[in-house]
Coordinates of C-alpha atoms and ligand atoms in Angstrom, one line a residue:
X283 CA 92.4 74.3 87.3
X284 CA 94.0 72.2 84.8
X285 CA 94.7 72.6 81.2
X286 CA 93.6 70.1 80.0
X287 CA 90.6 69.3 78.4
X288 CA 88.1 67.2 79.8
X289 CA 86.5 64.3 77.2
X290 CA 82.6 66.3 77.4
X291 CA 85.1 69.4 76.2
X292 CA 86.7 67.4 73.9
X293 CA 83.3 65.9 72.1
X294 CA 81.8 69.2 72.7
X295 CA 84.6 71.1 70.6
X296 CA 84.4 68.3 68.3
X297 CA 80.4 68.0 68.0
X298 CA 79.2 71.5 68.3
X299 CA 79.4 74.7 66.4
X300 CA 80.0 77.4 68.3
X301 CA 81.4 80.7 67.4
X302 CA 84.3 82.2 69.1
X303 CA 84.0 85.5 67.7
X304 CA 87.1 87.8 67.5
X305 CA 88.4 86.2 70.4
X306 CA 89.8 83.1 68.1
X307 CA 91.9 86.1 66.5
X308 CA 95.7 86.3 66.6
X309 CA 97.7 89.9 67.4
X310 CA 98.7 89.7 63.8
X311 CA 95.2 88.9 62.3
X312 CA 94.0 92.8 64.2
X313 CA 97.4 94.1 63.1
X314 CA 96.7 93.1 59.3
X315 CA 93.1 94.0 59.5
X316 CA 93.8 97.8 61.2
X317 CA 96.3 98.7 58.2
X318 CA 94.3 97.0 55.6
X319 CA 91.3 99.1 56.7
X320 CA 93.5 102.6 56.8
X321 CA 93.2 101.9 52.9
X322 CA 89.6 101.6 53.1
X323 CA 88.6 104.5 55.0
X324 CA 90.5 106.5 52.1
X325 CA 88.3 105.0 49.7
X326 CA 85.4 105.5 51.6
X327 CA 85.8 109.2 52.2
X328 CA 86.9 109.4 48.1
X329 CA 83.7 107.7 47.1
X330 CA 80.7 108.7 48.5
X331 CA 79.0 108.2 45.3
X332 CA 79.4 105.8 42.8
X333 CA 81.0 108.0 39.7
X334 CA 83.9 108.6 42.6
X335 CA 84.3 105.2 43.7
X336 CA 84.5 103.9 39.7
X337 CA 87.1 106.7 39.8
X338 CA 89.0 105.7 42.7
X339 CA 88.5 101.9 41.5
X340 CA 90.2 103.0 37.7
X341 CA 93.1 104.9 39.4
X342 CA 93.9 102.2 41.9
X343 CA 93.9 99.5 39.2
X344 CA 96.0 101.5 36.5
X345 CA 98.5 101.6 39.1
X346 CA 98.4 97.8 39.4
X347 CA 98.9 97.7 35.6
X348 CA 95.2 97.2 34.5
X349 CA 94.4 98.5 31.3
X350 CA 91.7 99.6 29.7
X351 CA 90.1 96.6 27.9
X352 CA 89.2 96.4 24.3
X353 CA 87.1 93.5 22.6
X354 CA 89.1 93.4 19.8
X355 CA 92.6 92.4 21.5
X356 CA 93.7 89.2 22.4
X357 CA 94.4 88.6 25.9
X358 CA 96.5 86.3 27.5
X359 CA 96.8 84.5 31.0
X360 CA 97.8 87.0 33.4
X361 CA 96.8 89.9 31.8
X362 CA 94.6 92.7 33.9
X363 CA 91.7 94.7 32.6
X364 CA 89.0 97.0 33.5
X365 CA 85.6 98.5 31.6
X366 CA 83.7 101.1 33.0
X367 CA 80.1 101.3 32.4
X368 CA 78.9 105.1 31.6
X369 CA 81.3 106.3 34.6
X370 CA 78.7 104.4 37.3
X371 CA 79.8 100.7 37.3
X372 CA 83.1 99.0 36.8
X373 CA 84.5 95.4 35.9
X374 CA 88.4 94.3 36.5
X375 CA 89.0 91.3 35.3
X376 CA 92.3 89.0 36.0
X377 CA 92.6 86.7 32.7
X378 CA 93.0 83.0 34.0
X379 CA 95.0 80.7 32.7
X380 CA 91.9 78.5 31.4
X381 CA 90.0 81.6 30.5
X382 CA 86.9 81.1 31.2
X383 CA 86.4 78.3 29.8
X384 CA 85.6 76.7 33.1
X385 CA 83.5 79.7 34.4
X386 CA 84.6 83.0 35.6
X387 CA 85.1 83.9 39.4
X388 CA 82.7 86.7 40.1
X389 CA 82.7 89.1 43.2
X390 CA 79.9 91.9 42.8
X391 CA 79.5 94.5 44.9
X392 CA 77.1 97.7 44.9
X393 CA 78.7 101.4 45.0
X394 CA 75.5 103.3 45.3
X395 CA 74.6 104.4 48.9
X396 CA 71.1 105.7 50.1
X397 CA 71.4 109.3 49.8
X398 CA 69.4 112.3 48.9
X399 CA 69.2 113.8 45.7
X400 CA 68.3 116.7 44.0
X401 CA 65.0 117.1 41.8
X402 CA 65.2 118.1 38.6
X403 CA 63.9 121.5 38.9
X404 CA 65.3 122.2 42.4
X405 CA 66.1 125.2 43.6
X406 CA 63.3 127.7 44.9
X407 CA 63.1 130.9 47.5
X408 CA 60.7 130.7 50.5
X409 CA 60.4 133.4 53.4
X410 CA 63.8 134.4 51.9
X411 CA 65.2 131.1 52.4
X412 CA 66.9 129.3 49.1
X413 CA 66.2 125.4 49.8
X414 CA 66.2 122.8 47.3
X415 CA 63.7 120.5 46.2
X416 CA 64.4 116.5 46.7
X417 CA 63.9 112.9 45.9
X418 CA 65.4 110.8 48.4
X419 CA 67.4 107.8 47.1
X420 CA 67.1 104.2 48.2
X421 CA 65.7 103.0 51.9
X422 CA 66.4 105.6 54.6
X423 CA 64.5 106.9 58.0
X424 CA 63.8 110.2 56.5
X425 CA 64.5 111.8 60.2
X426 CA 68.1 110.6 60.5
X427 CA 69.0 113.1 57.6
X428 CA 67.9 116.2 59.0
X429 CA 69.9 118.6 61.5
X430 CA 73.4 116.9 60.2
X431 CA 76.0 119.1 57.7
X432 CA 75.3 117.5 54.1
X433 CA 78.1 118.0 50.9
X434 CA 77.1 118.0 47.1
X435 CA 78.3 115.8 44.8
X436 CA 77.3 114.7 41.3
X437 CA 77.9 116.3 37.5
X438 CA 75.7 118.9 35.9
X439 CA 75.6 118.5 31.9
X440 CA 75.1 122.1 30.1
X441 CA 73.3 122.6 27.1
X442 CA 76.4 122.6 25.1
X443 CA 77.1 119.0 26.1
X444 CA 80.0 119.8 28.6
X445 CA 80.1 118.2 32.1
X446 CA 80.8 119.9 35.2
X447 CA 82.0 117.6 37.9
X448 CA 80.6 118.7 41.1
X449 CA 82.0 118.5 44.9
X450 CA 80.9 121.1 47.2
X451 CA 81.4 120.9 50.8
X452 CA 83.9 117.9 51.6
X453 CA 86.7 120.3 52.2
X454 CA 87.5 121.9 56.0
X455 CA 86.9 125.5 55.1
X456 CA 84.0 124.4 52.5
X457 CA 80.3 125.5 53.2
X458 CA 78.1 122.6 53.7
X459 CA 73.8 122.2 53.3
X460 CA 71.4 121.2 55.9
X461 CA 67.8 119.9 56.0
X462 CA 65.9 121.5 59.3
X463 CA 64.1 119.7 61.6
X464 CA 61.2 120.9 64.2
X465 CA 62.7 122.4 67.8
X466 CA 61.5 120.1 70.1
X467 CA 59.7 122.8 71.8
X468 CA 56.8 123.1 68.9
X469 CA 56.9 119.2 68.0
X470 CA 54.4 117.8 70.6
X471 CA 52.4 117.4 68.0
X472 CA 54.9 115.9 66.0
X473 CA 56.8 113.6 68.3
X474 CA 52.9 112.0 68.3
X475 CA 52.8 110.8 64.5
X476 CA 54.1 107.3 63.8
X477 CA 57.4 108.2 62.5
X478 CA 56.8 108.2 58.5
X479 CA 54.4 110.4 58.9
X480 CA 56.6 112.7 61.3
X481 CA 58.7 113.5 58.5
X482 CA 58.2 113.1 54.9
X483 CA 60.0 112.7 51.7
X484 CA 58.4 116.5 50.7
X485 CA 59.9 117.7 54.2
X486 CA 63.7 116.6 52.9
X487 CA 63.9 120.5 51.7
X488 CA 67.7 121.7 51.6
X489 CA 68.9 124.8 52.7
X490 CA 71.1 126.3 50.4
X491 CA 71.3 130.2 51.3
X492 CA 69.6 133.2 52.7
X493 CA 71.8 136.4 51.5
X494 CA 69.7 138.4 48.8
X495 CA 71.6 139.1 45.5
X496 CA 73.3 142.9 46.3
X497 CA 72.7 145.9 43.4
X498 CA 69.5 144.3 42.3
X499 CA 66.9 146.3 40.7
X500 CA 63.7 144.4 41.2
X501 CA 62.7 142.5 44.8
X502 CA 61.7 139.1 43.5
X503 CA 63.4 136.0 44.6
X504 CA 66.6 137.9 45.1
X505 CA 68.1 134.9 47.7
X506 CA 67.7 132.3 45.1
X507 CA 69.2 134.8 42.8
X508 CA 71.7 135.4 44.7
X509 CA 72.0 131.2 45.1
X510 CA 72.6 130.9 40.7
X511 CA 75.1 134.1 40.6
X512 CA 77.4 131.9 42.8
X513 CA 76.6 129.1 40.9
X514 CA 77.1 130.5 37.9
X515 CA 80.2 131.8 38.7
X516 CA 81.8 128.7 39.9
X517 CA 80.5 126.2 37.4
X518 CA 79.2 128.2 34.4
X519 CA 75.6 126.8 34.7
X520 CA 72.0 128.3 34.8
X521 CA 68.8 127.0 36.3
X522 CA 68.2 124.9 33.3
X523 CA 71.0 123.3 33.8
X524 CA 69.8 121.5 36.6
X525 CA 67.8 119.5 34.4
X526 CA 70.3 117.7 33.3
X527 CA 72.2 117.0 36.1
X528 CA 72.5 114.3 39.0
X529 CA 73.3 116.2 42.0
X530 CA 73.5 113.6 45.3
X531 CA 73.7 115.2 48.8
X532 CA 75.6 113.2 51.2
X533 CA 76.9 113.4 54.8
X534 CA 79.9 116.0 55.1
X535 CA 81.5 113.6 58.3
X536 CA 84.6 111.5 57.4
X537 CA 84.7 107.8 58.3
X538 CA 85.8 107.4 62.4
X539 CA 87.4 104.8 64.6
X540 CA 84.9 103.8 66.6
X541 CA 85.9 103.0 70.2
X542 CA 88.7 103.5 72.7
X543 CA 89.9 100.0 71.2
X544 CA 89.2 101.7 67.8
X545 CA 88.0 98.2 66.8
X546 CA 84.9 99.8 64.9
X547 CA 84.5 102.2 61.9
X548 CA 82.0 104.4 61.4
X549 CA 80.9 106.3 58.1
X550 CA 78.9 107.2 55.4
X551 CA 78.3 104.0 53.1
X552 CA 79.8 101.3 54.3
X553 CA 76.8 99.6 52.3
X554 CA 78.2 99.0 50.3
X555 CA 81.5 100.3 49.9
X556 CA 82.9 97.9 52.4
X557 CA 82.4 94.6 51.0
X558 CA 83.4 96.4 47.1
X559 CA 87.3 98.1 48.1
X560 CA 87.7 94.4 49.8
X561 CA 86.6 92.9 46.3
X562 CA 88.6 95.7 44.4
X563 CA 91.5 95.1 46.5
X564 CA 91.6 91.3 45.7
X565 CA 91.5 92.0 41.6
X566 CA 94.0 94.2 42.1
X567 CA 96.3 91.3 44.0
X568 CA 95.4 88.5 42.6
X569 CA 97.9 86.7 40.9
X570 CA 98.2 83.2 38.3
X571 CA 94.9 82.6 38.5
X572 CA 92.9 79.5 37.2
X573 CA 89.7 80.9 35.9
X574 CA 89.9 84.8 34.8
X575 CA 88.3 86.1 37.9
X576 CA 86.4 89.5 37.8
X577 CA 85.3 92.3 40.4
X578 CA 82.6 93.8 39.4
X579 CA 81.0 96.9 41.3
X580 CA 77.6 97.8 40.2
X581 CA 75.3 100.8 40.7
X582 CA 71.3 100.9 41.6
X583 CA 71.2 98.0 43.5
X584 CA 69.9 100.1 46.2
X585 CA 66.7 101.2 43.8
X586 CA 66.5 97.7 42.8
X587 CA 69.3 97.6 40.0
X588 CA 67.2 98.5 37.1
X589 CA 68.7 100.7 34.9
X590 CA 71.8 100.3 32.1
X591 CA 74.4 100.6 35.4
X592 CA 72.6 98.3 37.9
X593 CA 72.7 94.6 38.3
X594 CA 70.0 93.8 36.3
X595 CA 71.8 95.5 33.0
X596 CA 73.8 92.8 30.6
X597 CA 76.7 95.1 31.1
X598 CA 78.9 91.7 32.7
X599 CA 76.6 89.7 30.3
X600 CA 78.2 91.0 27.6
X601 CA 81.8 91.1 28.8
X602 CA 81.9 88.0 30.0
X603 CA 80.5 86.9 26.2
X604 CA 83.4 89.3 24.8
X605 CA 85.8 87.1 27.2
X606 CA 83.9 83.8 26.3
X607 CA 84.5 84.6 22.1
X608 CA 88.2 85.2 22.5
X609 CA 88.1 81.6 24.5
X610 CA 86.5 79.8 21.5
X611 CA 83.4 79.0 24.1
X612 CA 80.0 80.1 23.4
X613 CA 79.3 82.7 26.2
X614 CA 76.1 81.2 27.6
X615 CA 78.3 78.2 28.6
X616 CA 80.9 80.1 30.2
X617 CA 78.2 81.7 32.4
X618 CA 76.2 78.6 33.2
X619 CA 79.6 77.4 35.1
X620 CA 80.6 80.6 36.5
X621 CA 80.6 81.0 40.8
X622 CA 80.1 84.5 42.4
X623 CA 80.2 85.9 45.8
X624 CA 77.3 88.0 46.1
X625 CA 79.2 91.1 48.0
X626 CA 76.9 93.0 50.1
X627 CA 76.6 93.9 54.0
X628 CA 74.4 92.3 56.5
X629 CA 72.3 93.4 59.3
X630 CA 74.8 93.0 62.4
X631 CA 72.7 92.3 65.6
X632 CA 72.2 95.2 68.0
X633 CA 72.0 94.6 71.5
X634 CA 69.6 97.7 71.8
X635 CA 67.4 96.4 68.9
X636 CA 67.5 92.3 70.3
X637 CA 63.9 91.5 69.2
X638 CA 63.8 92.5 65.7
X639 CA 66.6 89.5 65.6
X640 CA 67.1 85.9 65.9
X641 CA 70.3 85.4 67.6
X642 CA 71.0 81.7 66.6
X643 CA 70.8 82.8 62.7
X644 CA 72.1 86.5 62.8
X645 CA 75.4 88.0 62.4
X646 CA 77.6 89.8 64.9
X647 CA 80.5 92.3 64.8
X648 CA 83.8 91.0 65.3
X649 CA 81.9 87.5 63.8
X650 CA 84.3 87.7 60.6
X651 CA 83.0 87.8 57.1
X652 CA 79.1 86.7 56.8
X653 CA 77.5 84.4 54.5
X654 CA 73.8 84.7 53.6
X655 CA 72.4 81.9 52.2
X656 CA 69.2 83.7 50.8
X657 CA 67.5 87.3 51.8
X658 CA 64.7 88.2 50.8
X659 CA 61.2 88.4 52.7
X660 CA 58.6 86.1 54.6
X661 CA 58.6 82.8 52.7
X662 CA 61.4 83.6 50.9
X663 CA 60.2 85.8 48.6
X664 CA 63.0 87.7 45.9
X665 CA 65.8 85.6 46.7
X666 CA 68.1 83.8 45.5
X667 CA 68.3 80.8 47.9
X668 CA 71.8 79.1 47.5
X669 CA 72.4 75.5 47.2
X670 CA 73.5 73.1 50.1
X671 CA 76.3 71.9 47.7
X672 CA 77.3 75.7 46.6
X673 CA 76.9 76.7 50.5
X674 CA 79.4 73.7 51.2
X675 CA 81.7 74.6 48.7
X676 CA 82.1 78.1 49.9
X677 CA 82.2 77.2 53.2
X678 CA 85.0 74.7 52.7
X679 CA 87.0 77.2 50.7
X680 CA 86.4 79.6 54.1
X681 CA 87.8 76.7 56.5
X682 CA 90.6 75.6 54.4
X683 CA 91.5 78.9 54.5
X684 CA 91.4 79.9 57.8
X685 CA 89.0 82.8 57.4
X686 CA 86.8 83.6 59.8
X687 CA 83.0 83.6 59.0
X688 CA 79.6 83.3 60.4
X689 CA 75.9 83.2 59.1
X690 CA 73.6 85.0 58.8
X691 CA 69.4 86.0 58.4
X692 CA 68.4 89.2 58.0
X693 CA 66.4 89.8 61.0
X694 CA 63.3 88.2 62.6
X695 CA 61.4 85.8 59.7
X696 CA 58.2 88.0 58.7
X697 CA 59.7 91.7 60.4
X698 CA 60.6 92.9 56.8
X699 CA 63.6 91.7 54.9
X700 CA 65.8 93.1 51.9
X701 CA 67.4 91.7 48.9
X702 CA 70.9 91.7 47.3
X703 CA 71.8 91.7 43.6
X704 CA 72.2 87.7 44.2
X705 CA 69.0 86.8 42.5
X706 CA 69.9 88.7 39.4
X707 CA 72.9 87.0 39.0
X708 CA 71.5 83.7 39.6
X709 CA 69.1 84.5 37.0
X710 CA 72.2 84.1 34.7
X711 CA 72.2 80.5 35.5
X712 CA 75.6 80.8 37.5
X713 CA 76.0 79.7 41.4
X714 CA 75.7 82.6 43.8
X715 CA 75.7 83.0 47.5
X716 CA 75.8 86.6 49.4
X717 CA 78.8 86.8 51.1
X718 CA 79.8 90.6 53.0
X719 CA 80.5 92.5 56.2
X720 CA 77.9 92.8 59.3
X721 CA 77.1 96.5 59.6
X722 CA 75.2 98.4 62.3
X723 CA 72.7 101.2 62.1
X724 CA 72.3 100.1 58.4
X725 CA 71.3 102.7 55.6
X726 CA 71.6 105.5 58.3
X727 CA 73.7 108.4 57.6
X728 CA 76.7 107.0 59.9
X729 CA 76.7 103.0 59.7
X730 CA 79.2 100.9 61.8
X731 CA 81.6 97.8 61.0
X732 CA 84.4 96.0 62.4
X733 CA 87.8 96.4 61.3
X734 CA 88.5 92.6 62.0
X735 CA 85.0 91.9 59.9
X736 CA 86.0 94.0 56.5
X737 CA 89.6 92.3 56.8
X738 CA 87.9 89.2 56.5
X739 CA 85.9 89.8 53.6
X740 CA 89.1 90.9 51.7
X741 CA 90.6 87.1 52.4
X742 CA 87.6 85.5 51.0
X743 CA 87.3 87.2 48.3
X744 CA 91.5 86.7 47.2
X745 CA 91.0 83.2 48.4
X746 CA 88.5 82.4 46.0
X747 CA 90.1 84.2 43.2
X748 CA 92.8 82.1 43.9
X749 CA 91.7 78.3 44.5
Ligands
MN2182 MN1 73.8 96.7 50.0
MN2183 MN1 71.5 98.9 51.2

């Protein structure tokens, strides 16, 4: 057959938009996009909750001479800073060398995770079983979190006012926790009930020990006792303690290569720690910038951002007024021209799952870096809906760049539906559009996304720190 093109080829390539998916990628695209994604699997197993990643996040960006930044201090064109928000949320910020007099470039992403966390009075003794007590945390199936090995993280805050960071169960010799499920054996009756009602939020119980407390005098609760001895021990706490504490259980498995092509990793949180070390990693290298262009990696958005970490805080309000003062410009102004990549993961479409999607309007793995142009609900409900003429300009910057990218609706119109931190920031009068990684199996314990996908996301967000 011959190479050449026919002319219906020719006017077809020229007329029609159709998606070549990673098979428009060169050797050396996959080779950038395996090492670049070597560094993200480290921060994804350093940061399965959102103190660690700001922690991670401050590390990486001290060694890429950010500083610490202070209101009061001038700061010049090329100059790098960070502010952390109460240890939960983080904002680097490249100065520009018009400030932000013209706007700021904003990438947000979220570093919270759905997870499981303690309640504040936790820990009790049952049929001499110590379990904990828990409130799950953001969107999950409740049954995907049972029968897997779970590690603790979080701080504990004593009476005194010291903190006691807490990590128990990521190392290789480390015990881990488990909630148990039903054998199938005695779950006809079970296996029956639609599936919320199979398992429930008061049926996340932990199991946290079963060896009475040796020498005791008395009989009572002597497994639980035996639970705060060890406790107390290692971190100097009491059962009060607990109530001032946020203590997160998360899945003890380290991110995977997916694969015999290893084209795929899986792990715990890629939402949304996959679209934020891509937006970290372009603060960190971006370079003679226009317009001061700013990371920012928020927490909560998976409770709906409330709170004084979440999106819906004036924590970048405020520093981008700090930033705005120091420019001579009144702060609402520099937000009203501002431009922000909403930075948050997509609903890849699943063979196995095809009718809960629309193919011509969903995203794919191995479909590069996705744009949203709204979330939300039936009828567009709680989005942000971006502009044709915002949607163009991203799209352009994407094509002149040579980054590959796709679209993409969250599932079948009226199925259900989910929202990003997009309509908060458009709220701020600046132009947003959601721009992430496709991921599979979504908000379970063990989520899924292409190497060649995350890759991508990093090049749009250092592209448009840089046009
Ligand atoms: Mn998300
Ligand atoms: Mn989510």
């Amino acid at each position: 057959m011959s190479e050449e093109k026919n002319a219906t080829q020719e006017l077809r390539e020229k007329l029609m938009n159709e998606p070549k998916g990673a098979k428009g990628l060169t050797a050396e695209e996959f080779a950038a996009a395996d090492a670049f994604c070597e560094g993200y699997k480290t921060f994804l197993n350093a940061s399965p909750v959102e103190r660690e990643a700001v922690k991670y996040s401050v590390d990486a960006a001290e060694k890429a001479g950010f500083v610490p930044y202070d209101p009061e201090k001038e700061y010049k064109a090329g100059d790098r800073v960070y502010l952390v928000n109460r240890d939960k949320a983080i904002a680097l910020a490249v100065i520009g060398k018009n400030g932000v007099k013209n706007g700021a470039r904003l990438a947000i992403a979220h570093i919270d995770s759905p997870r499981i966390d303690l309640k504040p009075n936790p820990l009790y003794e049952a049929n001499n079983l110590a379990l904990f007590k828990t409130h799950y945390y953001g969107g999950l199936k409740k049954y995907q979190w049972t029968a897997i090995p779970l590690t603790l993280h979080g701080v504990i805050v004593k009476l005194d006012g010291t903190r006691v960071d807490v990590c128990w169960g990521d190392k290789e010799n480390e015990s881990c926790f488990c909630v148990t499920d039903l054998l199938p054996h005695l779950a006809k009756e079970q296996v029956t009930k639609p599936m919320a009602k199979a398992f429930t939020g008061e049926d996340l119980n932990v199991l946290a020990g079963s060896r009475p407390y040796a020498d005791a005098e008395d009989e009572k609760e002597l497994v639980k006792l035996n639970v705060m001895a060890i406790l107390n021990e290692k971190y100097g706490i009491t059962e009060g303690d607990f109530l001032s504490a946020e203590l997160c259980l998360v899945p003890s498995f380290k991110a995977k290569d997916i694969g015999f092509d290893r084209s795929m990793i899986g792990g715990y949180g890629h939402d949304d720690k996959v679209c934020a070390y891509p937006a970290l990693m372009a603060a960190l290298d971006a370079e003679d910038v226009d317009s001061t262009c700013i990371t920012y990696l928020t927490d909560k958005e998976e409770i709906g951002s409330d709170g004084n970490t979440g999106m819906q805080s004036d924590f970048l309000r405020y520093f981008i007024y700090d930033l705005a003062k120091q420019d001579g410009v009144e702060g609402y102004r520099a937000l009203s021209k501002s431009t922000c990549l909403s930075a948050d993961v997509n609903a890849a479409f699943d063979p196995t799952y095809s009718s809960a999607f629309e193919a011509k309007n969903s995203c794919f793995i191995n479909g590069g870096v996705v744009i949203s142009k709204y979330t939300g609900h039936g009828g567009k409900y709680d989005t942000s809906d971006a502009s044709a003429e915002y949607m163009g300009a991203v799209r352009g910057m994407l094509e002149k760049n040579n980054i590959q990218w796709q679209i993409g609706e969250l599932g079948r119109v009226d199925l259900g539906g989910g929202g990003t931190i997009a309509k908060y920031v458009a709220n701020m009068n600046v132009d947003v559009i959601d721009l992430g990684v496709p991921v599979l199996s979504m908000h379970a314990p063990f989520e899924i996304v292409s190497k060649t996908d995350v890759f991508m996301a990093y090049r749009a967000f250092y592209e448009f720190f840089m046009q």
